[in-house]
Amino acid sequence: MLMMMLGAVQLGAAAACVVVLVPMGMAGWHLSRNKMLFFSGALFISLAICVHLTPYFPSVPDFVTSVSSAVVFDHRSSCINLVNEISWEVKPNASFHHFNNTQNSSSIADFYDKRWDWSDSYKLKACEFTKLSKSDASDLLNGSWVVIAGDSQARLFTLSLLNLILGPQSQRMDSVRADLFKRHSDYSVLVNETGMKLDFIWAPYVMNLTNLVMNFKTQKNCPDVMIMGAGLWHMLHFTNASDYDLHLHILKTQVVSLLPFSTELAMNEPVTGSVPIKSSHLFWLGMPVMINGMLNTEEKRAKMNDAMWHAYDKALGDSKLLRQTGGPLFLLDFQSLTWNCGPHCTSDGMHYDGAIYEAAVQIMLNTLLIESHQTL
Ligand SMILES: *[C@@H]1O[C@H](CO)[C@@H](O)[C@H](O)[C@H]1NC(C)=O
Ligand SMILES: *[C@@H]1O[C@H](CO)[C@@H](O)[C@H](O)[C@H]1NC(C)=O
Ligand SMILES: *[C@@H]1O[C@H](CO)[C@@H](O)[C@H](O)[C@H]1NC(C)=O
Ligand SMILES: *[C@@H]1O[C@H](CO)[C@@H](O)[C@H](O)[C@H]1NC(C)=O
Ligand SMILES: *[C@@H]1O[C@H](CO)[C@@H](O)[C@H](O)[C@H]1NC(C)=O
Ligand SMILES: *[C@@H]1O[C@H](CO)[C@@H](O)[C@H](O)[C@H]1NC(C)=O
Ligand SMILES: *[C@@H]1O[C@H](CO)[C@@H](O)[C@H](O)[C@H]1NC(C)=O
């Protein structure tokens, strides 16, 4: 029995080597290059295999299962559950004492410096989470198609990702800022140096996200990385958590049917490290904490109250859309990010400081690193 298990593991490991080494060799890459490149190669290959081969080889999921079971021993696989654990240091800056109440009080948040890092625990240290630099992030996303869809939170996330990839001081970033914030519009950019294509799609309601996913399905063309989220618009304009719940269920059904490995997902159990990675990398932008007294209209303060926030949050949990509840999307936990950063990190109780979105981008990139490593 033990021999058989060992045999299976060896076979799996051998298969893993074949998967890793053959395409790396073909592409002219060398394992001696830095770790990041290795990961990016692995990511690229896993995406290529999943996206291009799966429809033609129905047996690929079995194969991938055997491969992934060989790498469960990678300690980083459990790290995926810890990647959202960020701690903050929020302090008044040196000019803070010049601030006084005659000034626009919503700008007080600007007078606080925000620093963040992964929490300082033994378990997290072992995970070696790291803030990716511009070139690391570019390597990782080289040649990828990234789609970000949702409301203003998604827009701010997009800004933060491009800020990292293009560099905050770059001329191109100025035009990105101008174009991206045209009200209620889509935005598309090709980062020609790395061949990364990024689409921002304005999708304020879950139904818009569902339509988008259905379009990918009919076009048989799916982004490598997709980040989406919606909820605040629905809360303000419909204020009906059971309707939100209904639409999340429909979205979940569509997303699952888009994934080649969807049948592998255990619907009622939390996903553990041993479950094969799905083809595309899918993320959900969670709802930020809302600070009711700071919301800028009476309507918002009335409708977007704590009780409604919790009802919407419960709907999200009940829909089992998230990986954390057995679904297909990995949560970027804006609730914990914004809660831990606190009231000095927002000027309107709803949209947060750039540091929040910067942290969310790094959480996503670190998740991609772990996932791409784990797949092969
Ligand atoms: C408050 O701020 C205003 C505008 O910046 C400034 O003119 C004024 O002197 C400040 N008052 C105090 C008491 O610091
Ligand atoms: C306060 O500043 C915000 C942006 O910083 C601006 O949108 C708002 O109109 C200002 N309010 C007042 C009363 O000046
Ligand atoms: C503190 O923050 C304010 C508002 O963002 C800024 O104008 C000022 O230059 C900052 N001061 C220091 C010393 O960083
Ligand atoms: C992206 O990949 C291409 C080849 O696939 C390579 O020529 C280029 O140097 C890469 N760029 C970065 C930033 O890694
Ligand atoms: C990328 O495009 C910009 C303008 O669109 C151009 O200035 C730059 O030279 C291009 N870079 C590469 C590597 O093609
Ligand atoms: C989003 O969905 C709503 C409700 O179905 C619809 O009215 C709106 O036109 C859609 N917006 C976009 C940008 O697709
Ligand atoms: C809330 O949405 C549900 C499902 O769409 C609907 O049946 C119900 O009538 C709505 N409730 C209100 C108060 O509009």
XYZ file of N, CA, C and O in Angstrom, residues 6 18 63 88 96 159 162 171 182-183 194 202 215 218 231 293 314 329 347 353 365:
84
model
N 3.724 5.672 -2.656
C 4.981 6.309 -3.043
C 5.110 6.342 -4.551
O 5.506 7.328 -5.145
N 7.981 17.066 -15.822
C 7.784 17.125 -17.266
C 7.028 18.398 -17.609
O 7.414 19.165 -18.489
N -5.044 14.283 -14.903
C -3.615 14.434 -14.947
C -3.177 15.520 -13.958
O -2.288 15.327 -13.144
N -1.730 47.364 9.976
C -1.529 48.761 9.586
C -0.889 49.561 10.686
O -1.091 49.307 11.867
N 0.706 67.523 10.805
C -0.644 67.318 11.323
C -1.095 68.453 12.246
O -2.245 68.875 12.206
N -6.461 51.378 -10.856
C -5.505 52.478 -10.781
C -4.249 52.036 -10.042
O -3.121 52.321 -10.450
N -2.106 49.563 -12.148
C -1.377 50.248 -13.220
C -0.278 51.138 -12.651
O 0.784 51.285 -13.243
N 4.660 59.237 -17.362
C 3.755 60.074 -18.134
C 2.469 59.323 -18.468
O 1.387 59.883 -18.466
N -12.990 58.854 -16.297
C -14.169 59.345 -17.010
C -15.343 58.564 -16.460
O -15.317 57.333 -16.415
N -16.354 59.275 -16.058
C -17.431 58.660 -15.310
C -18.068 57.483 -16.055
O -18.403 57.594 -17.231
N 5.480 44.559 -21.800
C 5.322 43.215 -21.260
C 4.182 42.459 -21.937
O 3.911 41.319 -21.601
N -16.711 48.750 -16.556
C -17.652 49.360 -15.612
C -18.859 48.430 -15.467
O -19.593 48.210 -16.422
N -20.538 36.460 -21.786
C -19.881 36.838 -23.045
C -18.565 36.096 -23.236
O -18.266 35.627 -24.333
N -19.463 32.603 -24.428
C -19.870 32.445 -25.827
C -18.696 32.693 -26.768
O -18.597 32.067 -27.813
N -21.687 45.563 -5.409
C -22.569 45.464 -4.244
C -23.075 46.809 -3.778
O -24.253 46.976 -3.466
N -21.422 57.791 9.408
C -21.423 59.231 9.654
C -20.628 60.021 8.627
O -20.810 61.228 8.467
N -23.830 38.796 4.334
C -24.357 37.457 4.554
C -24.794 36.845 3.215
O -24.570 35.662 2.960
N -14.261 31.955 -6.591
C -13.545 33.235 -6.545
C -12.801 33.425 -5.227
O -13.348 33.203 -4.152
N -11.997 59.393 3.235
C -12.489 60.757 3.386
C -14.002 60.819 3.233
O -14.625 61.788 3.625
N -8.203 55.291 1.051
C -6.882 55.765 0.671
C -6.208 54.793 -0.310
O -6.446 53.582 -0.258
N -1.346 39.616 -6.133
C -0.123 39.153 -6.787
C 0.517 38.000 -6.007
O 0.993 37.026 -6.586
